[in-house]
Amino acid sequence: MNATAALTHRTLAPLDLAIIGVYFLVIFSIGLYFARKERTSTDYFLASRDIGWFFIGASLFVSNISTEHFIGLSGTGASSGLAVGHFEWLACLILLILGWVFVPFYLRTNVFTMPEFLERRFNRQCAVYLAAISIIAYIFTKISVQLYAASVVLERVAGWSLWKTAVVLVIATGIYTIAGGLAAVIYTDTVQTLILITGAVALTVIGLFRVGGLAHLRTMVPEGYFHMIKPASDPNFPWTGIFFGAPILGIWYWCTDQVIVQRVLSARDEGHAKAGTIFAGFLKILPVFMLVLPGIIAFALFPDQVKKPDFAYPTLVLNLLPTGLVGLVMAALLAAVMGAMSSVFNSASTLVTLDFYKKIRPEASESQLVNFGRIATGFMVLLGLLWVPFIHLISSQLYIYLQSVQAYISPPISACFVLGILWPRLNGTGAISSLLTGFVLGAVRFVAELMAARGTEFSGLMEWLVKMNFLHYAIFMFIVCSVVLVVVSLMTEAPDRKRLAGLTFATVTDKMEVTAVSMPQRKPAHETAAEHRVNIVFSVLLLATVIGLWIYFR
């Protein structure tokens, strides 16, 4: 294989800088427009519950796709091929579960946050656990990793200082998020989705042209790079872990995480909420081709440069794109990091405001809730800035790091949500026992993994725990947490059925108790018959597309 001489950095041309400038102008204009419109907590935190399917789908996509995907997916693609794309295509199917299984429960109960749903189904302790663990996870996995990935690209491509870049991105994102609330985040996300897809697809097309097409690319890389189904013994992507472990992570992330579900809660009706998840599912097919595939192209063209996998995507940007397109792809990268960070800032402030502040001060007025939400967002922005000096310490196999950390958080939460809506007998004592058991199991594995990385040698049970693939460990945790949830629930008093109205499949038609609330309630309408038919057709089409792709790239 002949390596092509590679550039390691370049100065952005005036046209590239102008394109980036126009991007910032459009984003700030949208954000500040919505800043003038927000009035109540429903307006600020749920965008007045009047968002259509297209904007929901676009926001779901860009809230998920950040610079760690550009760096992590392309880097892992360069080092091991297409298999990392399993997480993307599984997400297509998990989004269908969100739309068809969870969305009706969330909209019917009129909740604003996921901890609020868990509190209604189980108890206050479960809500506090989920809110706290979510906020901590946002700070330690989302904000920190997004800033690290953004700085890798911008420093590598344009020579921009890591410190200055991170500070500017955090402050710029914070301004429009604080000002405009969820509406500003969702509508800026839509613009960012269009820019992100255009820029990334342009790079993939140019890269494929440079290597002589997909068929020729297959001859330039190791045999297994285009085979996605790996043996159960594969250290990173065993098929057993992918098809049984990864969905546990997926249900937590796509169906119970505030950052994602908040977009669906803003829907104008149930039909639009479902259609938004289906549209996002189709969009999630793309990252394998616009992010993983470029990593393989980078491996084929510039093998010396991608010995450090994080450099795969920046190397392609530097060496393949003409002036103008560099600016577009840089704007796409900025869109990815700002879209994902704004979603985290907004959702974290929603959790702090509604699950903590409003519980402490139930008499708080609408304006006080909105103002506190803005202050909470500002505080998250400040925490993001405090992370900047430490982001260079984050693992270089970025995407695997992120997925493995999530594998230690997600199993007990997934168990409580899934089993909670399936079986009314499960109670709050069982749920909090399950959550705390999962926390201990996750913490033990995480600490042991760090110790092993520093040279500590384990034996016996601990060696088995540390060496198990993180997806297999997620299966193990899910089983243990489910058993704890069931056993403790059966050993303690059954919950009052009246409290479970609308919260489980068995009590879905029971009449809910109505309580006086200070927050304006506009319940989204049910799905119409026409919407239902359209949603079924596109759900089947999405399912067939994903299965077809798996068969083709098996």
Coordinates of C-alpha atoms in Angstrom, one line a residue:
M1 CA 0.0 0.0 0.0
N2 CA 1.5 3.4 -1.0
A3 CA 0.9 6.1 1.5
T4 CA 0.1 9.5 0.0
A5 CA 2.1 12.4 1.4
A6 CA -0.1 14.1 3.9
L7 CA -0.6 17.7 5.1
T8 CA -0.6 18.0 8.9
H9 CA -2.2 21.5 9.1
R10 CA -3.4 24.3 6.8
T11 CA -4.4 28.0 7.2
L12 CA -8.1 28.6 6.6
A13 CA -8.7 30.7 3.5
P14 CA -10.9 33.8 3.7
L15 CA -13.8 31.9 1.9
D16 CA -13.7 29.2 4.6
L17 CA -13.7 31.7 7.4
A18 CA -16.6 33.6 5.7
I19 CA -18.6 30.3 5.6
I20 CA -17.9 29.7 9.3
G21 CA -18.9 33.3 10.0
V22 CA -22.2 32.9 8.2
Y23 CA -22.9 29.7 10.2
F24 CA -22.5 31.6 13.5
L25 CA -24.6 34.4 12.3
V26 CA -27.5 32.1 11.3
I27 CA -27.3 30.1 14.6
F28 CA -27.3 33.3 16.8
S29 CA -30.2 34.9 14.8
I30 CA -32.4 31.8 15.5
G31 CA -31.4 31.6 19.1
L32 CA -32.0 35.3 19.9
Y33 CA -35.3 35.2 18.0
F34 CA -36.7 32.6 20.3
A35 CA -35.2 34.4 23.3
R36 CA -37.8 37.1 22.7
K37 CA -40.7 34.6 22.6
E38 CA -40.2 32.4 25.7
R39 CA -42.7 33.1 28.4
T40 CA -43.7 30.1 30.6
S41 CA -41.8 27.0 31.8
T42 CA -43.6 25.0 29.1
D43 CA -42.3 27.4 26.5
Y44 CA -38.8 27.4 27.8
F45 CA -38.3 23.7 28.7
L46 CA -40.6 22.1 26.1
A47 CA -40.7 24.6 23.3
S48 CA -44.5 25.3 23.9
R49 CA -45.2 21.6 23.0
D50 CA -45.7 22.7 19.4
I51 CA -42.8 21.1 17.4
G52 CA -43.4 19.1 14.2
W53 CA -41.9 15.7 13.2
F54 CA -39.2 17.1 10.9
F55 CA -37.7 19.3 13.6
I56 CA -37.9 16.6 16.3
G57 CA -36.1 14.1 14.1
A58 CA -33.4 16.6 13.1
S59 CA -32.9 17.6 16.7
L60 CA -32.7 13.9 17.9
F61 CA -30.0 13.3 15.3
V62 CA -27.8 16.3 16.0
S63 CA -28.2 16.0 19.8
N64 CA -26.7 12.6 19.4
I65 CA -24.1 13.2 16.7
S66 CA -21.3 15.3 18.0
T67 CA -17.6 15.7 17.3
E68 CA -16.8 12.6 19.3
H69 CA -18.7 10.7 16.5
F70 CA -16.5 12.5 13.8
I71 CA -13.4 11.6 15.7
G72 CA -14.4 8.3 17.4
L73 CA -16.4 6.6 14.6
S74 CA -13.8 7.5 11.9
G75 CA -10.9 6.6 14.2
T76 CA -12.4 3.2 15.1
G77 CA -13.3 2.8 11.4
A78 CA -9.6 3.4 10.5
S79 CA -8.4 0.9 13.1
S80 CA -11.0 -1.9 12.7
G81 CA -13.5 -1.3 9.9
L82 CA -17.3 -0.9 9.7
A83 CA -18.2 -2.9 12.9
V84 CA -18.4 0.2 15.1
G85 CA -21.4 1.2 12.9
H86 CA -23.5 -1.4 14.7
F87 CA -24.2 1.2 17.4
E88 CA -25.7 3.5 14.8
W89 CA -27.9 0.9 13.0
L90 CA -29.1 -0.5 16.3
A91 CA -30.1 3.0 17.2
C92 CA -32.5 3.0 14.2
L93 CA -34.4 0.1 15.8
I94 CA -34.2 1.5 19.4
L95 CA -35.8 4.8 18.1
L96 CA -38.7 2.7 16.9
I97 CA -39.1 1.4 20.4
L98 CA -39.0 4.9 21.8
G99 CA -41.7 6.0 19.4
W100 CA -44.0 3.0 19.6
V101 CA -43.5 1.8 23.2
F102 CA -42.4 4.7 25.4
V103 CA -43.7 7.9 23.8
P104 CA -47.4 7.0 24.4
F105 CA -46.6 6.6 28.1
Y106 CA -44.6 9.8 28.4
L107 CA -47.2 12.0 26.5
R108 CA -50.2 10.4 28.3
T109 CA -48.7 11.1 31.7
N110 CA -47.7 14.7 30.7
V111 CA -44.3 14.5 32.3
F112 CA -41.6 17.1 31.7
T113 CA -38.6 14.9 32.7
M114 CA -37.6 11.3 32.9
P115 CA -37.0 11.4 36.7
E116 CA -40.6 12.7 37.0
F117 CA -41.9 9.6 35.2
L118 CA -39.8 7.3 37.4
E119 CA -41.1 9.1 40.5
R120 CA -44.7 8.6 39.4
R121 CA -44.0 4.9 38.6
F122 CA -41.9 4.1 41.6
N123 CA -40.9 6.8 44.2
R124 CA -39.0 10.0 44.9
Q125 CA -35.7 8.2 45.6
C126 CA -35.6 6.7 42.1
A127 CA -36.2 10.2 40.6
V128 CA -33.3 11.7 42.7
Y129 CA -31.0 8.9 41.6
L130 CA -31.8 9.3 37.9
A131 CA -31.6 13.1 37.9
A132 CA -28.3 13.0 39.8
I133 CA -26.7 10.3 37.8
S134 CA -27.8 12.0 34.5
I135 CA -26.3 15.3 35.4
I136 CA -23.0 13.7 36.5
A137 CA -22.9 11.7 33.3
Y138 CA -23.6 14.8 31.2
I139 CA -20.6 16.6 32.8
F140 CA -18.2 13.6 32.8
T141 CA -19.0 11.9 29.5
K142 CA -20.9 14.3 27.2
I143 CA -19.5 17.9 27.8
S144 CA -15.9 16.7 28.4
V145 CA -15.7 14.3 25.5
Q146 CA -17.4 16.7 23.1
L147 CA -14.9 19.5 23.9
Y148 CA -12.0 17.1 23.6
A149 CA -13.1 15.8 20.2
A150 CA -13.8 19.4 18.9
S151 CA -10.4 20.6 20.0
V152 CA -8.6 17.6 18.3
V153 CA -10.2 18.5 15.0
L154 CA -9.9 22.2 15.1
E155 CA -6.3 22.2 16.4
R156 CA -5.3 19.6 13.9
V157 CA -7.0 21.2 10.9
A158 CA -6.8 24.9 11.5
G159 CA -4.1 25.1 14.2
W160 CA -6.5 26.8 16.6
S161 CA -5.4 26.6 20.3
L162 CA -7.2 23.9 22.3
W163 CA -7.9 26.3 25.2
K164 CA -9.2 29.2 23.0
T165 CA -11.4 26.9 20.9
A166 CA -13.0 25.1 23.8
V167 CA -13.7 28.4 25.7
V168 CA -15.3 30.1 22.6
L169 CA -17.4 27.0 21.8
V170 CA -18.8 26.7 25.3
I171 CA -19.6 30.4 25.7
A172 CA -21.1 30.7 22.2
T173 CA -23.3 27.7 22.7
G174 CA -24.3 28.8 26.2
I175 CA -25.5 32.2 25.0
Y176 CA -28.2 31.0 22.6
T177 CA -29.2 28.1 24.9
I178 CA -29.6 30.3 28.0
A179 CA -31.5 32.9 25.9
G180 CA -33.8 30.8 23.9
G181 CA -34.5 27.5 25.8
L182 CA -35.5 24.3 24.0
A183 CA -37.1 26.0 21.0
A184 CA -33.8 27.8 20.2
V185 CA -32.0 24.5 20.6
I186 CA -34.4 22.5 18.4
Y187 CA -34.5 25.0 15.5
T188 CA -30.8 25.6 15.5
D189 CA -30.4 21.8 15.6
T190 CA -32.3 21.6 12.3
V191 CA -29.9 24.1 10.6
Q192 CA -27.0 22.2 12.1
T193 CA -28.3 18.9 10.8
L194 CA -28.4 20.1 7.3
I195 CA -24.9 21.6 7.5
L196 CA -23.5 18.5 9.2
I197 CA -24.9 16.0 6.6
T198 CA -23.9 18.2 3.6
G199 CA -20.4 18.6 4.9
A200 CA -19.8 15.0 5.9
V201 CA -21.4 13.5 2.7
A202 CA -19.2 15.8 0.6
L203 CA -16.1 14.5 2.2
T204 CA -17.2 10.8 1.8
V205 CA -18.0 11.3 -1.9
I206 CA -14.6 13.1 -2.5
G207 CA -12.8 10.3 -0.5
L208 CA -14.5 7.5 -2.5
F209 CA -13.6 9.2 -5.8
R210 CA -10.0 9.5 -4.6
V211 CA -9.7 5.8 -3.8
G212 CA -11.4 4.7 -7.0
G213 CA -14.8 3.7 -5.6
L214 CA -16.1 1.4 -2.9
A215 CA -15.1 -1.8 -4.8
H216 CA -11.5 -0.7 -5.1
L217 CA -11.4 0.5 -1.4
R218 CA -12.3 -3.1 -0.3
T219 CA -9.0 -4.3 -2.0
M220 CA -6.9 -1.6 -0.2
V221 CA -7.9 -2.6 3.4
P222 CA -7.7 -5.8 5.5
E223 CA -10.3 -8.5 4.7
G224 CA -12.4 -8.1 7.8
Y225 CA -12.9 -4.3 7.5
F226 CA -16.2 -4.6 5.6
H227 CA -17.6 -7.5 7.7
M228 CA -19.8 -6.2 10.5
I229 CA -20.8 -9.5 12.2
K230 CA -17.8 -10.5 14.3
P231 CA -17.3 -13.7 16.3
A232 CA -18.3 -13.9 20.0
S233 CA -14.6 -13.9 20.9
D234 CA -13.9 -10.5 19.2
P235 CA -12.5 -8.2 21.9
N236 CA -14.4 -5.1 20.7
F237 CA -17.6 -6.0 18.8
P238 CA -18.6 -9.6 19.6
W239 CA -22.0 -10.4 17.9
T240 CA -23.4 -11.5 21.2
G241 CA -22.5 -8.2 22.9
I242 CA -23.8 -6.2 19.9
F243 CA -27.2 -7.9 19.6
F244 CA -27.9 -8.5 23.3
G245 CA -25.7 -6.0 25.2
A246 CA -25.8 -2.9 23.0
P247 CA -29.6 -2.6 23.0
I248 CA -29.5 -2.3 26.8
L249 CA -27.3 0.8 26.3
G250 CA -29.5 1.9 23.5
I251 CA -32.8 1.8 25.5
W252 CA -31.2 3.8 28.3
Y253 CA -29.8 6.4 25.9
W254 CA -32.6 6.7 23.4
C255 CA -35.7 5.9 25.5
T256 CA -34.9 7.2 29.0
D257 CA -32.2 9.9 28.7
Q258 CA -33.5 13.5 29.2
V259 CA -31.4 14.9 26.4
I260 CA -33.1 12.7 23.8
V261 CA -36.6 12.3 25.2
Q262 CA -37.0 16.0 25.9
R263 CA -37.2 16.6 22.1
V264 CA -40.1 14.1 21.8
L265 CA -41.9 15.6 24.7
S266 CA -42.0 18.9 22.8
A267 CA -44.2 17.3 20.0
R268 CA -47.5 18.9 19.1
D269 CA -49.1 15.5 19.1
E270 CA -48.4 11.8 19.5
G271 CA -48.3 11.2 15.7
H272 CA -45.6 13.9 15.2
A273 CA -43.6 12.5 18.2
K274 CA -43.6 9.0 16.6
A275 CA -42.9 10.3 13.1
G276 CA -39.9 12.3 14.6
T277 CA -38.4 9.2 16.0
I278 CA -38.9 7.3 12.7
F279 CA -37.3 10.2 10.7
A280 CA -34.3 10.2 13.2
G281 CA -34.0 6.5 12.6
F282 CA -33.6 7.0 8.9
L283 CA -31.0 9.7 9.6
K284 CA -29.1 7.3 11.9
I285 CA -28.4 5.1 8.9
L286 CA -26.1 7.8 7.5
P287 CA -23.2 7.9 10.1
V288 CA -21.8 4.5 8.9
F289 CA -21.3 6.0 5.5
M290 CA -20.5 9.6 6.3
L291 CA -18.3 9.0 9.4
V292 CA -17.1 5.3 9.7
L293 CA -16.4 4.9 5.9
P294 CA -14.2 8.1 5.8
G295 CA -12.1 6.5 8.5
I296 CA -11.5 3.4 6.3
I297 CA -10.7 5.8 3.4
A298 CA -8.1 7.6 5.6
F299 CA -6.6 4.2 6.5
A300 CA -6.3 3.4 2.8
L301 CA -4.8 6.7 1.7
F302 CA -2.8 7.9 4.7
P303 CA -1.8 4.9 6.8
D304 CA 1.1 6.7 8.5
Q305 CA -1.2 9.5 9.6
V306 CA -3.9 7.3 11.1
K307 CA -1.5 5.3 13.4
K308 CA -3.2 7.6 15.9
P309 CA -6.8 6.9 15.1
D310 CA -8.1 10.3 16.3
F311 CA -6.3 11.9 13.4
A312 CA -8.3 10.0 10.7
Y313 CA -11.0 12.5 10.1
P314 CA -8.9 15.7 10.4
T315 CA -6.3 14.1 7.9
L316 CA -9.0 13.7 5.3
V317 CA -10.3 17.3 5.8
L318 CA -6.8 18.6 5.4
N319 CA -5.8 16.6 2.4
L320 CA -8.9 16.0 0.3
L321 CA -11.1 19.2 0.5
P322 CA -10.7 22.3 -1.7
T323 CA -11.2 25.8 -0.3
G324 CA -14.8 26.5 0.6
L325 CA -15.6 22.9 1.3
V326 CA -13.1 23.0 4.2
G327 CA -15.1 25.9 5.7
L328 CA -18.3 23.9 5.1
V329 CA -17.0 20.8 6.9
M330 CA -15.5 23.0 9.7
A331 CA -19.0 24.5 10.1
A332 CA -20.4 21.0 10.2
L333 CA -18.0 20.1 13.0
L334 CA -18.9 23.2 14.9
A335 CA -22.6 22.4 14.3
A336 CA -22.1 18.9 15.7
V337 CA -20.4 20.1 18.9
M338 CA -22.6 23.1 19.5
G339 CA -25.8 21.1 18.7
A340 CA -24.9 18.4 21.2
M341 CA -23.6 20.7 23.9
S342 CA -26.7 23.0 23.7
S343 CA -28.9 19.9 24.1
V344 CA -26.9 18.8 27.2
F345 CA -27.0 22.3 28.7
N346 CA -30.7 22.7 28.2
S347 CA -31.6 19.2 29.4
A348 CA -29.4 19.4 32.5
S349 CA -30.9 22.7 33.4
T350 CA -34.4 21.2 33.0
L351 CA -33.5 18.4 35.4
V352 CA -32.0 20.8 38.0
T353 CA -35.0 23.2 37.8
L354 CA -37.9 20.8 37.7
D355 CA -36.6 17.8 39.6
F356 CA -34.8 19.7 42.4
Y357 CA -35.6 23.5 42.5
K358 CA -39.4 23.1 41.9
K359 CA -39.6 20.3 44.5
I360 CA -37.9 22.6 47.1
R361 CA -40.0 25.6 46.1
P362 CA -43.3 24.3 44.7
E363 CA -44.8 27.8 44.9
A364 CA -42.3 29.2 42.4
S365 CA -43.9 31.3 39.6
E366 CA -43.4 30.6 35.9
S367 CA -40.9 33.5 35.5
Q368 CA -38.9 32.2 38.5
L369 CA -38.7 28.7 37.0
V370 CA -37.6 30.1 33.6
N371 CA -35.0 32.4 35.3
F372 CA -33.7 29.6 37.5
G373 CA -33.5 27.4 34.3
R374 CA -31.3 30.1 32.7
I375 CA -29.1 30.3 35.8
A376 CA -28.8 26.5 35.9
T377 CA -27.8 26.5 32.2
G378 CA -25.2 29.2 32.9
F379 CA -23.8 27.0 35.7
M380 CA -23.5 24.0 33.3
V381 CA -21.7 26.3 30.9
L382 CA -19.3 27.2 33.7
L383 CA -18.7 23.5 34.5
G384 CA -18.0 23.0 30.8
L385 CA -15.3 25.7 31.0
L386 CA -13.8 24.2 34.1
W387 CA -13.3 20.9 32.2
V388 CA -11.2 22.6 29.5
P389 CA -7.8 22.1 31.3
F390 CA -8.4 18.4 31.7
I391 CA -9.8 17.4 28.3
H392 CA -6.4 16.3 27.0
L393 CA -6.4 13.5 29.6
I394 CA -9.3 11.7 27.9
S395 CA -8.8 8.3 26.3
S396 CA -7.8 8.4 22.6
Q397 CA -10.0 5.5 21.6
L398 CA -12.8 7.9 22.2
Y399 CA -15.9 6.3 21.1
I400 CA -15.2 3.0 22.8
Y401 CA -14.4 4.9 26.0
L402 CA -17.7 6.7 25.8
Q403 CA -19.7 3.5 25.1
S404 CA -18.0 1.6 27.9
V405 CA -18.7 4.3 30.5
Q406 CA -22.4 4.3 29.4
A407 CA -22.4 0.5 29.8
Y408 CA -21.8 0.9 33.5
I409 CA -24.6 3.5 33.9
S410 CA -27.4 2.1 31.7
P411 CA -28.4 -1.4 32.7
P412 CA -30.2 -0.7 36.0
I413 CA -32.0 2.3 34.5
S414 CA -33.1 0.3 31.5
A415 CA -34.3 -2.5 33.8
C416 CA -36.4 -0.2 35.8
F417 CA -38.1 1.5 32.8
V418 CA -38.6 -1.6 30.7
L419 CA -39.8 -3.9 33.5
G420 CA -41.6 -1.0 35.2
I421 CA -44.1 -0.5 32.3
L422 CA -44.4 -4.3 31.7
W423 CA -45.3 -5.4 35.3
P424 CA -47.4 -3.4 37.8
R425 CA -46.3 -5.5 40.7
L426 CA -42.8 -4.0 40.8
N427 CA -42.5 -1.3 43.5
G428 CA -40.2 1.6 44.5
T429 CA -38.3 -0.4 47.0
G430 CA -37.3 -2.9 44.4
A431 CA -36.5 -0.2 41.9
I432 CA -34.1 1.8 44.2
S433 CA -32.5 -1.5 45.3
S434 CA -31.9 -2.4 41.6
L435 CA -30.5 1.1 40.8
L436 CA -28.1 1.1 43.7
T437 CA -27.0 -2.5 42.9
G438 CA -26.2 -1.4 39.4
F439 CA -24.3 1.6 40.6
V440 CA -22.1 -0.6 42.8
L441 CA -21.5 -3.1 40.0
G442 CA -20.7 -0.3 37.5
A443 CA -18.4 1.5 39.9
V444 CA -16.5 -1.7 40.8
R445 CA -15.9 -2.5 37.1
F446 CA -14.9 1.1 36.2
V447 CA -12.4 1.4 39.1
A448 CA -10.9 -2.1 38.4
E449 CA -10.5 -1.2 34.7
L450 CA -8.6 2.0 35.6
M451 CA -6.4 0.0 38.0
A452 CA -5.7 -2.7 35.4
A453 CA -4.7 0.0 32.9
R454 CA -2.1 1.2 35.4
G455 CA -0.6 -2.2 35.8
T456 CA -2.6 -3.9 38.6
E457 CA -3.0 -7.6 38.1
F458 CA -6.2 -9.3 39.2
S459 CA -7.0 -13.0 39.7
G460 CA -10.1 -15.1 40.1
L461 CA -13.5 -13.3 40.0
M462 CA -12.0 -9.8 39.6
E463 CA -9.9 -10.9 36.6
W464 CA -13.0 -12.3 35.0
L465 CA -14.9 -9.1 35.6
V466 CA -12.2 -6.8 34.2
K467 CA -11.5 -8.9 31.1
M468 CA -15.1 -9.4 30.1
N469 CA -16.1 -7.3 27.1
F470 CA -18.0 -4.2 28.2
L471 CA -21.1 -5.2 26.2
H472 CA -21.1 -8.6 27.9
Y473 CA -20.7 -6.9 31.2
A474 CA -23.8 -4.8 30.4
I475 CA -25.8 -8.0 29.9
F476 CA -24.5 -9.4 33.2
M477 CA -25.5 -6.1 35.0
F478 CA -29.0 -6.0 33.4
I479 CA -29.7 -9.6 34.5
V480 CA -28.5 -9.0 38.1
C481 CA -30.4 -5.7 38.4
S482 CA -33.6 -7.2 36.9
V483 CA -33.4 -10.1 39.4
V484 CA -32.9 -7.6 42.3
L485 CA -35.8 -5.5 41.1
V486 CA -38.2 -8.5 40.9
V487 CA -37.1 -10.3 44.1
V488 CA -37.1 -7.2 46.4
S489 CA -40.5 -6.1 44.9
L490 CA -42.1 -9.5 45.6
M491 CA -40.7 -9.5 49.2
T492 CA -42.2 -6.0 49.9
E493 CA -45.7 -4.5 49.7
A494 CA -47.4 -4.2 46.3
P495 CA -47.9 -0.7 44.9
D496 CA -51.3 0.9 45.0
R497 CA -52.9 0.3 41.6
K498 CA -54.6 3.7 41.6
R499 CA -51.1 5.4 41.6
L500 CA -50.2 3.3 38.5
A501 CA -52.9 4.6 36.2
G502 CA -51.5 5.2 32.7
L503 CA -48.0 4.1 33.8
T504 CA -48.0 0.4 32.8
F505 CA -49.5 -1.7 30.0
A506 CA -51.9 -3.3 32.5
T507 CA -53.1 0.0 33.9
V508 CA -53.0 2.0 30.6
T509 CA -56.7 2.6 30.5
D510 CA -57.2 3.3 34.2
K511 CA -58.4 6.8 35.0
M512 CA -55.6 9.0 36.2
E513 CA -55.9 11.0 39.4
V514 CA -55.9 14.7 38.7
T515 CA -53.9 17.0 41.0
A516 CA -53.8 20.8 41.0
V517 CA -50.6 22.0 39.3
S518 CA -49.0 25.4 38.9
M519 CA -47.5 24.6 35.5
P520 CA -49.7 25.1 32.5
Q521 CA -50.7 21.8 31.1
R522 CA -51.3 21.3 27.4
K523 CA -51.5 17.6 26.8
P524 CA -50.4 16.5 23.3
A525 CA -53.3 15.0 21.2
H526 CA -53.5 11.3 20.3
E527 CA -52.2 10.0 17.0
T528 CA -54.8 10.3 14.2
A529 CA -55.7 7.2 12.1
A530 CA -53.9 8.7 9.0
E531 CA -50.8 9.5 11.1
H532 CA -50.9 5.9 12.4
R533 CA -51.0 4.4 8.9
V534 CA -48.1 6.6 7.7
N535 CA -46.0 5.8 10.8
I536 CA -46.5 2.1 10.4
V537 CA -45.5 2.1 6.7
F538 CA -42.3 4.1 7.4
S539 CA -41.5 2.0 10.5
V540 CA -41.6 -1.2 8.4
L541 CA -39.5 0.5 5.7
L542 CA -36.9 1.5 8.2
L543 CA -36.8 -2.0 9.8
A544 CA -36.4 -3.6 6.3
T545 CA -33.6 -1.1 5.3
V546 CA -31.5 -1.8 8.5
I547 CA -31.9 -5.6 8.2
G548 CA -31.0 -5.4 4.5
L549 CA -27.8 -3.4 5.3
W550 CA -26.8 -5.9 8.0
I551 CA -27.2 -8.8 5.6
Y552 CA -25.2 -7.0 2.9
F553 CA -22.3 -6.1 5.2
R554 CA -22.5 -9.3 7.3

